[in-house]
Each structure stands twice: as structure tokens, then as C-alpha cells.
Short mmCIF file of C-alpha atoms in Angstrom, two decimals:
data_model
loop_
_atom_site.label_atom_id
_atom_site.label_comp_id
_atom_site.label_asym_id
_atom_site.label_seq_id
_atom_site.Cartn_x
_atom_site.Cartn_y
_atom_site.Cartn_z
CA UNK G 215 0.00 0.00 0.00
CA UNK G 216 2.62 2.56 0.93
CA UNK G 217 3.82 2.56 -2.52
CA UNK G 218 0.42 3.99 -3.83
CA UNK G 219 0.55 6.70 -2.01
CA UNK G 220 2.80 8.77 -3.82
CA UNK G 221 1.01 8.01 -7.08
CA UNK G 222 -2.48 9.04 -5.43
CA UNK G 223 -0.52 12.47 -3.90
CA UNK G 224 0.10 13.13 -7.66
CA UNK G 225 -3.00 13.01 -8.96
CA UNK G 226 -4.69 15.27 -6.35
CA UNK G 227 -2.14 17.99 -6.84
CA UNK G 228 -2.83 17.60 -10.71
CA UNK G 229 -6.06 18.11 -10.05
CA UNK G 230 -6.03 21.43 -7.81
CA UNK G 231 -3.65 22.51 -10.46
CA UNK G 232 -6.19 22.12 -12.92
CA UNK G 233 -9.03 24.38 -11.72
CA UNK G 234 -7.00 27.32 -13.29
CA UNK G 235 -7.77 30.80 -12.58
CA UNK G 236 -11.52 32.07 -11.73
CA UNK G 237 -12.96 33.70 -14.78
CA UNK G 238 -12.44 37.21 -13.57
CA UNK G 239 -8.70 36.64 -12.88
CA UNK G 240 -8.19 34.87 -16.12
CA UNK G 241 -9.94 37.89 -17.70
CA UNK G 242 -7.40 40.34 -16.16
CA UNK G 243 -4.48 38.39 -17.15
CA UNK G 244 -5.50 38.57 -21.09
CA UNK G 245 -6.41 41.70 -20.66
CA UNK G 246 -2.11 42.54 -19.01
CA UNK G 247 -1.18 40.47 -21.72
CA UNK G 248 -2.40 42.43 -24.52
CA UNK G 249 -1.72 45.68 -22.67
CA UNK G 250 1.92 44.18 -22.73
CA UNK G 251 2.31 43.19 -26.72
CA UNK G 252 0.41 45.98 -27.68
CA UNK G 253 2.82 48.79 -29.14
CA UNK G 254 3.64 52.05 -28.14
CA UNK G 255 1.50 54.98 -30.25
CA UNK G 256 3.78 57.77 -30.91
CA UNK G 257 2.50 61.25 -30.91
CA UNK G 258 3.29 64.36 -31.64
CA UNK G 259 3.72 67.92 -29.85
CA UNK G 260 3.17 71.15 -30.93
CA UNK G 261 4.76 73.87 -28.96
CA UNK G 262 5.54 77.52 -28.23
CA UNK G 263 9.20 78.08 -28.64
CA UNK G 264 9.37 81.48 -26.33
CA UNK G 265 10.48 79.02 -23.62
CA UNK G 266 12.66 76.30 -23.61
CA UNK G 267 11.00 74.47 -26.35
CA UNK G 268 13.04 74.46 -30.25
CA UNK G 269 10.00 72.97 -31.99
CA UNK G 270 8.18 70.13 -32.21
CA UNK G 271 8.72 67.02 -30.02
CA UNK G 272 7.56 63.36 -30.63
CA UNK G 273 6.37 61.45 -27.51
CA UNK G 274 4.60 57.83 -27.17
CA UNK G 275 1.51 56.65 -25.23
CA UNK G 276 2.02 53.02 -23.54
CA UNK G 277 -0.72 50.39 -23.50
CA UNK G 278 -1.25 51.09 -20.14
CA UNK G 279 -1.30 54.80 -20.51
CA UNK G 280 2.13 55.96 -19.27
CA UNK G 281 3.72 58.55 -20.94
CA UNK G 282 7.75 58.87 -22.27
CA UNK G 283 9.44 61.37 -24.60
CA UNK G 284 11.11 60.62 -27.54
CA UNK G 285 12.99 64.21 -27.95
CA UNK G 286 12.95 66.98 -30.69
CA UNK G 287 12.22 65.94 -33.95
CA UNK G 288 12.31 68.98 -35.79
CA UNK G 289 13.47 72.93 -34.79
CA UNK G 290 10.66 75.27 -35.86
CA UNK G 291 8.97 78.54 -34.80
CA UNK G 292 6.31 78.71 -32.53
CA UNK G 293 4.65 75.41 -34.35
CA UNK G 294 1.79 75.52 -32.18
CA UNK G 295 -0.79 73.73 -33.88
CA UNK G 296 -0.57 70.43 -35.94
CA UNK G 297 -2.38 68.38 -39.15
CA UNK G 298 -1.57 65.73 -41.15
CA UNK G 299 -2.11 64.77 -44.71
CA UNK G 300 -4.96 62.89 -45.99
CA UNK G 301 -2.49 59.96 -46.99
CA UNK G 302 -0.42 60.21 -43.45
CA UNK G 303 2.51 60.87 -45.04
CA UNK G 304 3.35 64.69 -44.17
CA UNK G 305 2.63 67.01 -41.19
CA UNK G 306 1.78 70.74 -41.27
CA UNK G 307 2.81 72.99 -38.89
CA UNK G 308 1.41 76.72 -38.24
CA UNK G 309 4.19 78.87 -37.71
CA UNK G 310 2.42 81.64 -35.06
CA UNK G 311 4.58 84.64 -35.96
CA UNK G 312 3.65 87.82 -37.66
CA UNK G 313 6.74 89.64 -39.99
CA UNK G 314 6.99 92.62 -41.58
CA UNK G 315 4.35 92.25 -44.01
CA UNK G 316 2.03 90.91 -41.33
CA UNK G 317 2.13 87.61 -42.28
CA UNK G 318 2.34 83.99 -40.91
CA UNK G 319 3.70 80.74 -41.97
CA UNK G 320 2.34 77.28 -42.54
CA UNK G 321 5.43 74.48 -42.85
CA UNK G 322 5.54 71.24 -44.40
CA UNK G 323 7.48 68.15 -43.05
CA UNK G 324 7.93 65.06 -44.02
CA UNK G 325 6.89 61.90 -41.36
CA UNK G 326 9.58 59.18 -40.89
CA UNK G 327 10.19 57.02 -37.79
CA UNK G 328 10.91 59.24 -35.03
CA UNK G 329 12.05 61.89 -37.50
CA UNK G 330 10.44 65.09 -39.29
CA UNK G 331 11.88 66.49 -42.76
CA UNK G 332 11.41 70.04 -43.46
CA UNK G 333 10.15 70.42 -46.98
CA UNK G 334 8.34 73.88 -47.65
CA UNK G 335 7.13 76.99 -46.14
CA UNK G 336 4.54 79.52 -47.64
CA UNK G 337 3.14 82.62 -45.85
CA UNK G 338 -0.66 82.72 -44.55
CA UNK G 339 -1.93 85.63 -45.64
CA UNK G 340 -2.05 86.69 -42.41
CA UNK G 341 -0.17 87.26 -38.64
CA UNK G 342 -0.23 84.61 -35.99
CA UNK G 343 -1.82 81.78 -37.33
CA UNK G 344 -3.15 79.20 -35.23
CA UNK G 345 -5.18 76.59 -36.60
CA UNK G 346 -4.66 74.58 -40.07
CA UNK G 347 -6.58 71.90 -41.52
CA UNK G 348 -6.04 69.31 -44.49
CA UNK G 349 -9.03 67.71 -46.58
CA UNK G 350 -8.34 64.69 -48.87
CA UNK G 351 -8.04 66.95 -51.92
CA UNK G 352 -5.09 68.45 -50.48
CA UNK G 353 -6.64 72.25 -49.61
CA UNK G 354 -5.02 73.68 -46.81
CA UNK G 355 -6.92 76.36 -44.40
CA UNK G 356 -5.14 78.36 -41.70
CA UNK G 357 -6.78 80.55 -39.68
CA UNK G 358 -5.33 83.74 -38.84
CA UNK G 359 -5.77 84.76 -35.38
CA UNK G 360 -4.48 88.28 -35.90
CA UNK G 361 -5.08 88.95 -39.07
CA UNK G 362 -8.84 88.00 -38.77
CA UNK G 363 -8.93 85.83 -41.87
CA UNK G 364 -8.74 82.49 -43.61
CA UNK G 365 -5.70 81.30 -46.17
CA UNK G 366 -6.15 78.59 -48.41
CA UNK G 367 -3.20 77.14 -49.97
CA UNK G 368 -2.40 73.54 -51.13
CA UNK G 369 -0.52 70.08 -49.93
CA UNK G 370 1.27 68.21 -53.10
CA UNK G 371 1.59 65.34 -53.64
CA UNK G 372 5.43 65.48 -52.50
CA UNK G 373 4.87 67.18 -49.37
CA UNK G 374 5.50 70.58 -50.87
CA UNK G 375 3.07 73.72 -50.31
CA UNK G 376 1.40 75.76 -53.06
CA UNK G 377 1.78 79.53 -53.19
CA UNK G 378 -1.18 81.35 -50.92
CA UNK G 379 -4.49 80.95 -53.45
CA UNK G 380 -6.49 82.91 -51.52
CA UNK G 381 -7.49 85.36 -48.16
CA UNK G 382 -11.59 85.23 -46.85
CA UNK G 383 -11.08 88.50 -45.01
CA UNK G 384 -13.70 88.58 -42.22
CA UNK G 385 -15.17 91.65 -40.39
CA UNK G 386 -16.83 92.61 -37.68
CA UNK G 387 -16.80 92.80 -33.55
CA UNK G 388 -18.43 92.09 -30.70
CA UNK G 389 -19.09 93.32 -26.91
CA UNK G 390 -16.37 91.50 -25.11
CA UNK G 391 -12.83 93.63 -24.93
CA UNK G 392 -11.10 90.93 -27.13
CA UNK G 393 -13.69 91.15 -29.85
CA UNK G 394 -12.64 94.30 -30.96
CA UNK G 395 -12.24 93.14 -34.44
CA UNK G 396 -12.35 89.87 -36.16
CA UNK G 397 -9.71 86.84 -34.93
CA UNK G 398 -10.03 83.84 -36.83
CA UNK G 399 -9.24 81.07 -34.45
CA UNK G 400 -9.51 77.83 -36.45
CA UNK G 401 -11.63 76.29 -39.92
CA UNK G 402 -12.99 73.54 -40.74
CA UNK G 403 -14.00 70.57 -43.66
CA UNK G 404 -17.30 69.09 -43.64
CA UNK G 405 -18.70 66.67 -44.93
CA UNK G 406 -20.37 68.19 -47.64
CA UNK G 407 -17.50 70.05 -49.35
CA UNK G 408 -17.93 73.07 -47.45
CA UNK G 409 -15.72 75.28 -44.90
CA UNK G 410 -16.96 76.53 -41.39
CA UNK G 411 -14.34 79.52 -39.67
CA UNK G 412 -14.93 80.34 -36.61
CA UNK G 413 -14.52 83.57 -36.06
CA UNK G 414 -14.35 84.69 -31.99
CA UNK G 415 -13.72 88.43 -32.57
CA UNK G 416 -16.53 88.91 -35.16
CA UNK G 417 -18.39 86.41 -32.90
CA UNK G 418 -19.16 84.22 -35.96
CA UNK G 419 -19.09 81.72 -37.93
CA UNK G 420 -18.34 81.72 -41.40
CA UNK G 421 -19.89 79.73 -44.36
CA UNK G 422 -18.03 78.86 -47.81
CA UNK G 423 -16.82 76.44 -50.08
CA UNK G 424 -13.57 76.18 -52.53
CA UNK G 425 -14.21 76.97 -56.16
CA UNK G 426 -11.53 74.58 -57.60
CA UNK G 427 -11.42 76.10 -60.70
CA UNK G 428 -10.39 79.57 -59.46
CA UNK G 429 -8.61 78.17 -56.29
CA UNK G 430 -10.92 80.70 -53.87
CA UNK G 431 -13.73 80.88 -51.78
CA UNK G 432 -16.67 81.24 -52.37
CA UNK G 433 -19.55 81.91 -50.29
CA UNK G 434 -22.22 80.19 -49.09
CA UNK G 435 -25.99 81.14 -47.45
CA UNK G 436 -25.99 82.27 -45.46
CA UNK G 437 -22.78 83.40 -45.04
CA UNK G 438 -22.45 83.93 -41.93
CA UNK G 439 -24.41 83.19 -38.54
CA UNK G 440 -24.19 85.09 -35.35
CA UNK G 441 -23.33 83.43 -31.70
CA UNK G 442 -24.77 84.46 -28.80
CA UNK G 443 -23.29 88.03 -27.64
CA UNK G 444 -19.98 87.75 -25.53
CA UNK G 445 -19.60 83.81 -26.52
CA UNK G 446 -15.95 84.29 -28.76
CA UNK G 447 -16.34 80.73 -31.01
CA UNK G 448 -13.07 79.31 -30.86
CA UNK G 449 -13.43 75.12 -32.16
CA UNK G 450 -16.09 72.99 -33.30
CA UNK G 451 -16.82 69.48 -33.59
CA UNK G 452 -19.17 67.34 -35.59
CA UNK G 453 -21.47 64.58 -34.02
CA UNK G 454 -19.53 61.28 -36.11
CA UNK G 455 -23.26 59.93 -37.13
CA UNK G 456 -25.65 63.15 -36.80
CA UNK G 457 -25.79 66.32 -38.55
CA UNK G 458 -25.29 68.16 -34.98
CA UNK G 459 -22.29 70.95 -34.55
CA UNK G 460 -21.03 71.47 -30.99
CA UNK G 461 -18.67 74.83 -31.14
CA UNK G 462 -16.71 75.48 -27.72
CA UNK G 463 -17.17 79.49 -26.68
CA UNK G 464 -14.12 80.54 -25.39
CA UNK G 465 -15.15 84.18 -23.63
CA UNK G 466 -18.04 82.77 -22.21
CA UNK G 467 -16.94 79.70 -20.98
CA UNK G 468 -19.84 77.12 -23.01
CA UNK G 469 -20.82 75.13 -25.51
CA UNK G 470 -23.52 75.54 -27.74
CA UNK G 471 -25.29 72.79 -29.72
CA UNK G 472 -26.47 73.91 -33.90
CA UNK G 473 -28.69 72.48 -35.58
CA UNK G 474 -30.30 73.12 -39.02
CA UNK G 475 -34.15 74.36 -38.99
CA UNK G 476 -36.49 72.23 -40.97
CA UNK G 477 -38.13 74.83 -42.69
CA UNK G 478 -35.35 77.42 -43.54
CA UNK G 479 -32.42 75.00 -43.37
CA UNK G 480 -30.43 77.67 -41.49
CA UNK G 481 -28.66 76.92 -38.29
CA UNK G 482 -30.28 77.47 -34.72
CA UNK G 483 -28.79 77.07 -31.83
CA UNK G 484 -30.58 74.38 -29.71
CA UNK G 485 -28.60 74.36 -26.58
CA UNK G 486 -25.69 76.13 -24.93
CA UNK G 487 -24.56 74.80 -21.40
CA UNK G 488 -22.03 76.15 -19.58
CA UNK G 489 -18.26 73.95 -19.05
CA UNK G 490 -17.87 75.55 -15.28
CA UNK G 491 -19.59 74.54 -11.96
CA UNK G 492 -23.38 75.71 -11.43
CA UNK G 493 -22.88 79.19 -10.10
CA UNK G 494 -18.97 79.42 -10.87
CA UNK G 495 -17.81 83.09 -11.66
CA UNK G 496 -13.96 82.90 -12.08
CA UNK G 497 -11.80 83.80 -14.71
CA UNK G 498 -11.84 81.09 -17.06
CA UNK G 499 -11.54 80.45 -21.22
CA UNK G 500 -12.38 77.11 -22.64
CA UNK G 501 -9.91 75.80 -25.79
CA UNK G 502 -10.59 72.69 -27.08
CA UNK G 503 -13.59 70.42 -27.32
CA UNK G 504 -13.34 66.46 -28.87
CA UNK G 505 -16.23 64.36 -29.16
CA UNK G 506 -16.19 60.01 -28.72
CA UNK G 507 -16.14 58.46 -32.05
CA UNK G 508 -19.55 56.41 -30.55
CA UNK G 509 -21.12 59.97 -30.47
CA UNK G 510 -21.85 59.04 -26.77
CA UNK G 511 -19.89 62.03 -25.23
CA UNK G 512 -18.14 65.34 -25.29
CA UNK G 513 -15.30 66.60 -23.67
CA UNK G 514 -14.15 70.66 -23.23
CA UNK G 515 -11.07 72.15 -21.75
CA UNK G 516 -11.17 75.18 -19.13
CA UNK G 517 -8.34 77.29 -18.53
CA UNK G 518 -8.75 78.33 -15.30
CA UNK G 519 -10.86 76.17 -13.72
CA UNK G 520 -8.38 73.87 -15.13
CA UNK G 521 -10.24 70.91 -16.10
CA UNK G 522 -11.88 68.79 -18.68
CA UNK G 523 -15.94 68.56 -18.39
CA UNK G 524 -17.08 65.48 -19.31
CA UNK G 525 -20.93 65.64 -21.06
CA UNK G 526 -23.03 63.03 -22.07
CA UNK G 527 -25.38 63.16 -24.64
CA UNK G 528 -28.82 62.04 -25.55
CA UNK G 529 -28.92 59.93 -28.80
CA UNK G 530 -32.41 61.93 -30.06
CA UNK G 531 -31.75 65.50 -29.15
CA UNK G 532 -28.24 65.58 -29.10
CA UNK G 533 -28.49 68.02 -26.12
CA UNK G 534 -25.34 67.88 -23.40
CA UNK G 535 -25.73 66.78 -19.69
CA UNK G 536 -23.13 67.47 -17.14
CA UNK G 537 -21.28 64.54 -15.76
CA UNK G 538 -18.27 65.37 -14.21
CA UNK G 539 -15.52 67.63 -13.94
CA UNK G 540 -11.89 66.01 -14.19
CA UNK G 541 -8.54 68.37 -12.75
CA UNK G 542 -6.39 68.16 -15.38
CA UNK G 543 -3.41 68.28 -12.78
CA UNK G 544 -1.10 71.12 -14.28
CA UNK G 545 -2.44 74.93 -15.13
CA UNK G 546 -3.80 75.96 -18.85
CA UNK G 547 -4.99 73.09 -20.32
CA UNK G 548 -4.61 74.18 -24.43
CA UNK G 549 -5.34 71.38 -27.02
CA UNK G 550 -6.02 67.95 -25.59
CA UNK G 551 -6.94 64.56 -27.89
CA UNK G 552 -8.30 61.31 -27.66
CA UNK G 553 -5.84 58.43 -28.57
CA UNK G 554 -6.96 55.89 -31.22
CA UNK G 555 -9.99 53.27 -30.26
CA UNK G 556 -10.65 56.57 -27.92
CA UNK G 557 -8.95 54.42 -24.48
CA UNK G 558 -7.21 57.78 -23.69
CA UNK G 559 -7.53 61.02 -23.09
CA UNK G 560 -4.31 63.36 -23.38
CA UNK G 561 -3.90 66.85 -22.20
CA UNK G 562 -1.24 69.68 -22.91
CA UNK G 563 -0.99 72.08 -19.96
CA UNK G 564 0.46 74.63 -21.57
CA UNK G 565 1.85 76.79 -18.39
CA UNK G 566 2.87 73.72 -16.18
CA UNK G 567 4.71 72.50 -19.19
CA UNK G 568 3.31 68.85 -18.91
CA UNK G 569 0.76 66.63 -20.81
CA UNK G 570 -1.01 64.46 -19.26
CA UNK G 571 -2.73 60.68 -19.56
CA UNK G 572 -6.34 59.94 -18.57
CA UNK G 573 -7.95 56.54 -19.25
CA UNK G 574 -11.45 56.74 -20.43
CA UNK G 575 -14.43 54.54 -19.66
CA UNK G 576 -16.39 53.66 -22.57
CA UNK G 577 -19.38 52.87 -20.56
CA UNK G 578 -19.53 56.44 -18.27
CA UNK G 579 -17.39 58.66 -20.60
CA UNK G 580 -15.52 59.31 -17.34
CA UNK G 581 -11.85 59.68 -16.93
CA UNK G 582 -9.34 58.35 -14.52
CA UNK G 583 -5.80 59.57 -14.11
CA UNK G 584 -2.91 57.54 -14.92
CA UNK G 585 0.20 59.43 -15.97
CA UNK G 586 2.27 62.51 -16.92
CA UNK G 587 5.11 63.82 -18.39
CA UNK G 588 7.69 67.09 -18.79
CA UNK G 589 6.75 69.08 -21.61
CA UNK G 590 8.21 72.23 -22.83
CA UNK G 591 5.01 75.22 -23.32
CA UNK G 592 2.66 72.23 -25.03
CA UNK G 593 -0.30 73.49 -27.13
CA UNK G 594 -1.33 70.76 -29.83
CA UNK G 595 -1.17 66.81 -29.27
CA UNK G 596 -1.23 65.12 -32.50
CA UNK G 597 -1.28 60.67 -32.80
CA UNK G 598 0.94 59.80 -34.91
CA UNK G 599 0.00 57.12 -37.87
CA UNK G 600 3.28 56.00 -38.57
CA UNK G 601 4.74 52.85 -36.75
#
């Protein structure tokens, strides 16, 4: 009998062995398992080079959500906000400057691993630009803050940048002391082949289109449609399945929700909710607004308060409920961007000099901290597509 007994001790511990984990830890362990194979996601950094910043900076987000830097990838002037080609291949770069003539720059790069190429540079048409955008034809719009207009140029198919093709000059004011006179703050494609700037001097946004044979805008009707007084429009965003526009007002601290009347087809505003605490009066701007590529929720930086609010949003009306406000850890929180598949939410404080990881909850829209990292004067957070 004796010798049975180590034969019998064998099979029992072969059979503990083989309960394996409980469902939930065996779910957790995939789950650290394709955190760890999954690949870094470079990204880049637009900054203002006043400081101790020579340009623009490439760093990576982890699986997990941890933050490192790369280094300088390319010296440039005040590059302080970013876009890429349609194909991937090329970045743009505002230059925010103004010269002698009262003009900007836009610069052209091309993308490699962990390196940028200077190609081109072409003035604006105006000074201190500080917003550009790329459509899949290859028109380029920068909005001149400054200058209070719109440039339109092209992207070739080598990277380089056309001469300027045109100016939409805008005018107007309104009653806060900024709104003087008109600052373009950024433009936009939509869907249907048309351009929105946003205007937060005039107060305005402004309606138009590209007639490719003459390379210049044209406009569209209306033309142009009026914010509520005080509200300085700085960004928009489009609802991903709806034909909703959300534009962040940076004077008075909201966001309103447009939508297209029925019977006229113009755009009425349906909703504007403030981004600050119920009752809050301190200083604040907003900057940037993103929305979740489920078109579940909508996220808006305050500078000042110094946080992102968090709205969610009902699938009929498209109209924004508060959820939560989420510290954003560092002071002047500029341009912030959700990482591809939306896990992440990443934030450039631009006077703390650090940007800044939050992982996002699908389910709640909610944010969690999980990182941060040195960052010399960081406006614009862009992903980058190459491996």
C-alpha cells in the first residue's frame, strides 16, 4: 500500500492545479497580456518656442497609458498647432509669428520614424496663425488669429506647399474687450464640401466652399451666422453619425449645440450649457472640445478652472448633460486629444509644461488619471500614424 501513495498524492495535486484561474482573474491576465504586446503609439507635440522648447517634439503613449518622450524631432517657430495629410505621409505645422508684411507661416514636413523632414514653407496671408486643416483633396486652411482671416493654400503630392491661393477676409466685432475686431481662431472641412471659420472676434461663424477652378472661396448662405453676444467661437466638432455641430465658446466659458431648422435649413442654436460649476464666476476660457467616435460624449477644456468637463449626450436631441468635472493636474490646459480606439484622453498644460494621460471609460465617458510627463510650453497633441 505505501507505494500507492505517492502516485495518489500526484494526482490530487494535478487536479487542484487544474481548476486554473476564476474567470475574472483569467480575464485580467489577457487583458495585461495584450496591454503588454500591444505597441507604443507615438504622438506628436506642438509647442511655443518662447520658452525652452526648439520645436516640435515626438512622444509615445504606452498600453497602459504611461507617458515617455522621444525628444525633438524637428526645430521650428512657434509650431503651435498640428495636421496631417490625408495619406499620413506629411505634417503641417502653423508657424504663429507675424513679420513685416504681417504675415504667418504654414510648414511642411515630411513623417519618418521618429524623425520630421522640413520640406516647404509659404506665408498665410495673415499674422499669428493658429489653426490649419487638411481635406483629402489636399486644400489647406489656416486661420489667422491676428489677421482675422482664412488662407487657403495647397498640400502636393510630395509634401510641398502651393503659393497662398487665396485670403476670406472677415469683419466685424463684438461686446467682449477681445472682440474688438475679427480673430479667426480655427476652420474647418465638412462633410459636404464646405468650410466653417470660426470667427471669436466677429463672434461668428463663417460659411463657404472652394471653387476649384479659381482656387478661392466662395460663399455660401448664409454666409455667416451670429453666436450668442460675448460667446468668442473658438473650435467645433461634428457629431460622427448626426448632422449636430457642438462649437466650444471661449469668452463665455460654453458650448452651444447647432442644428439646421427644418423649414429654412439655417442653423439654430438648440442648446448652450455652460463647461464651469453651477454658479462658478472665475476667470476662465475654454480651448478645445473632442467628441467620442460612438457619439456618446463630449469633452471641453477650461483654462482656469483647469479641467476637462465630461458631457453626455442624448442619442435623439443631441443636447449635453453634465457629468463630471476632471482636474487636469497642471495649469492651462490648451489642445487635448483622444488616442486611437478613444482608451485615452491626453492633455497639454500649456503653463505647467506637462501633458497628461487619462484613461477613459467607454461605458460612463468618465476619466481616470494615470500618468504625466515634462513638456516644454505644449499646445497641440497630434497621434501619430506611422509605426
Amino acid at each position: 500500500m505505501p507505494r500507492f501513495i505517492p502516485a495518489l498524492c500526484t494526482v490530487l495535486i494535478i487536479t487542484v492545479n487544474c481548476k486554473g484561474p476564476s474567470p475574472e482573474s483569467a480575464k485580467d491576465t489577457v487583458q495585461e497580456t495584450v496591454e503588454q504586446t500591444e505597441p507604443d503609439i507615438p504622438f506628436y507635440l506642438g509647442t511655443y518656442t518662447d520658452g525652452e522648447s526648439q520645436g516640435i517634439y515626438q512622444y509615445s503613449l504606452s498600453a497602459d497609458g504611461t507617458l515617455s518622450r522621444t525628444g525633438l524631432v524637428v526645430e521650428a517657430e512657434n509650431p503651435s498647432f498640428l495636421a496631417l495629410s490625408a495619406d499620413g505621409n506629411y505634417l503641417l505645422a502653423v508657424n504663429e509669428v507675424s513679420n513685416a508684411e504681417q504675415t504667418g507661416f504654414v510648414s511642411s514636413f515630411r513623417i519618418g520614424k521618429d524623425t520630421l523632414t522640413f520640406l516647404d514653407q509659404k506665408p498665410t496671408g495673415g499674422a499669428h496663425p493658429c489653426h490649419v486643416a487638411v481635406n483629402p483633396e489636399g486644400y489647406v486652411l489656416v486661420a489667422n488669429y491676428s489677421g482675422g482671416n482664412m488662407g487657403l493654400l495647397k498640400i502636393e503630392a510630395d509634401g510641398k506647399l502651393s503659393d497662398l491661393m487665396d485670403v476670406q477676409q472677415h469683419e466685424g466685432s463684438g461686446r467682449h474687450p477681445r472682440q474688438e475686431g475679427p480673430h479667426a481662431h480655427s476652420g474647418w472641412f465638412t462633410q459636404d464640401e464646405g468650410i466653417i471659420s470660426v470667427d471669436l472676434g466677429a463672434n461668428q461663424l463663417w460659411f463657404s466652399e472652394i471653387d476649384t477652378q479659381s482656387q478661392e472661396f466662395t460663399p455660401r448662405e448664409p454666409q455667416i451666422f451670429s453666436l450668442e453676444p460675448g460667446a468668442g467661437p473658438r473650435h467645433l466638432t461634428f457629431h460622427p453619425q448626426k448632422p449636430w455641430i457642438y462649437v466650444v465658446n471661449e469668452l463665455s466659458s460654453s458650448v452651444s449645440l447647432l442644428k439646421k431648422d427644418p423649414e429654412t435649413g439655417a442653423f439654430i442654436i438648440t442648446q448652450t450649457i455652460s463647461t464651469l460649476p453651477e454658479g462658478s464666476e472665475m476667470d476662465n476660457t475654454c480651448a478645445d472640445i473632442h467628441i467620442s467616435s460612438d457619439g456618446k460624449f463630449l469633452y471641453a477644456s477650461n483654462r482656469g478652472h483647469n479641467s476637462i468637463v465630461v458631457y453626455s449626450m442624448d442619442p435623439g436631441t443631441g443636447e449635453l448633460k453634465f457629468k463630471a468635472h476632471e482636474p487636469t493636474r497642471g495649469e492651462t490646459p490648451r489642445n487635448f486629444s483622444l488616442s486611437p480606439g478613444d482608451r485615452f484622453l491626453l492633455v497639454a498644460n500649456q503653463t505647467t509644461n506637462t501633458v497628461v494621460s487619462f484613461k477613459r471609460n467607454s461605458s460612463s465617458g468618465l476619466l481616470t488619471y494615470v500618468d504625466q510627463v515634462k513638456a516644454p510650453t505644449p499646445v497641440c497633441i497630434l497621434f501619430n500614424p506611422v509605426p
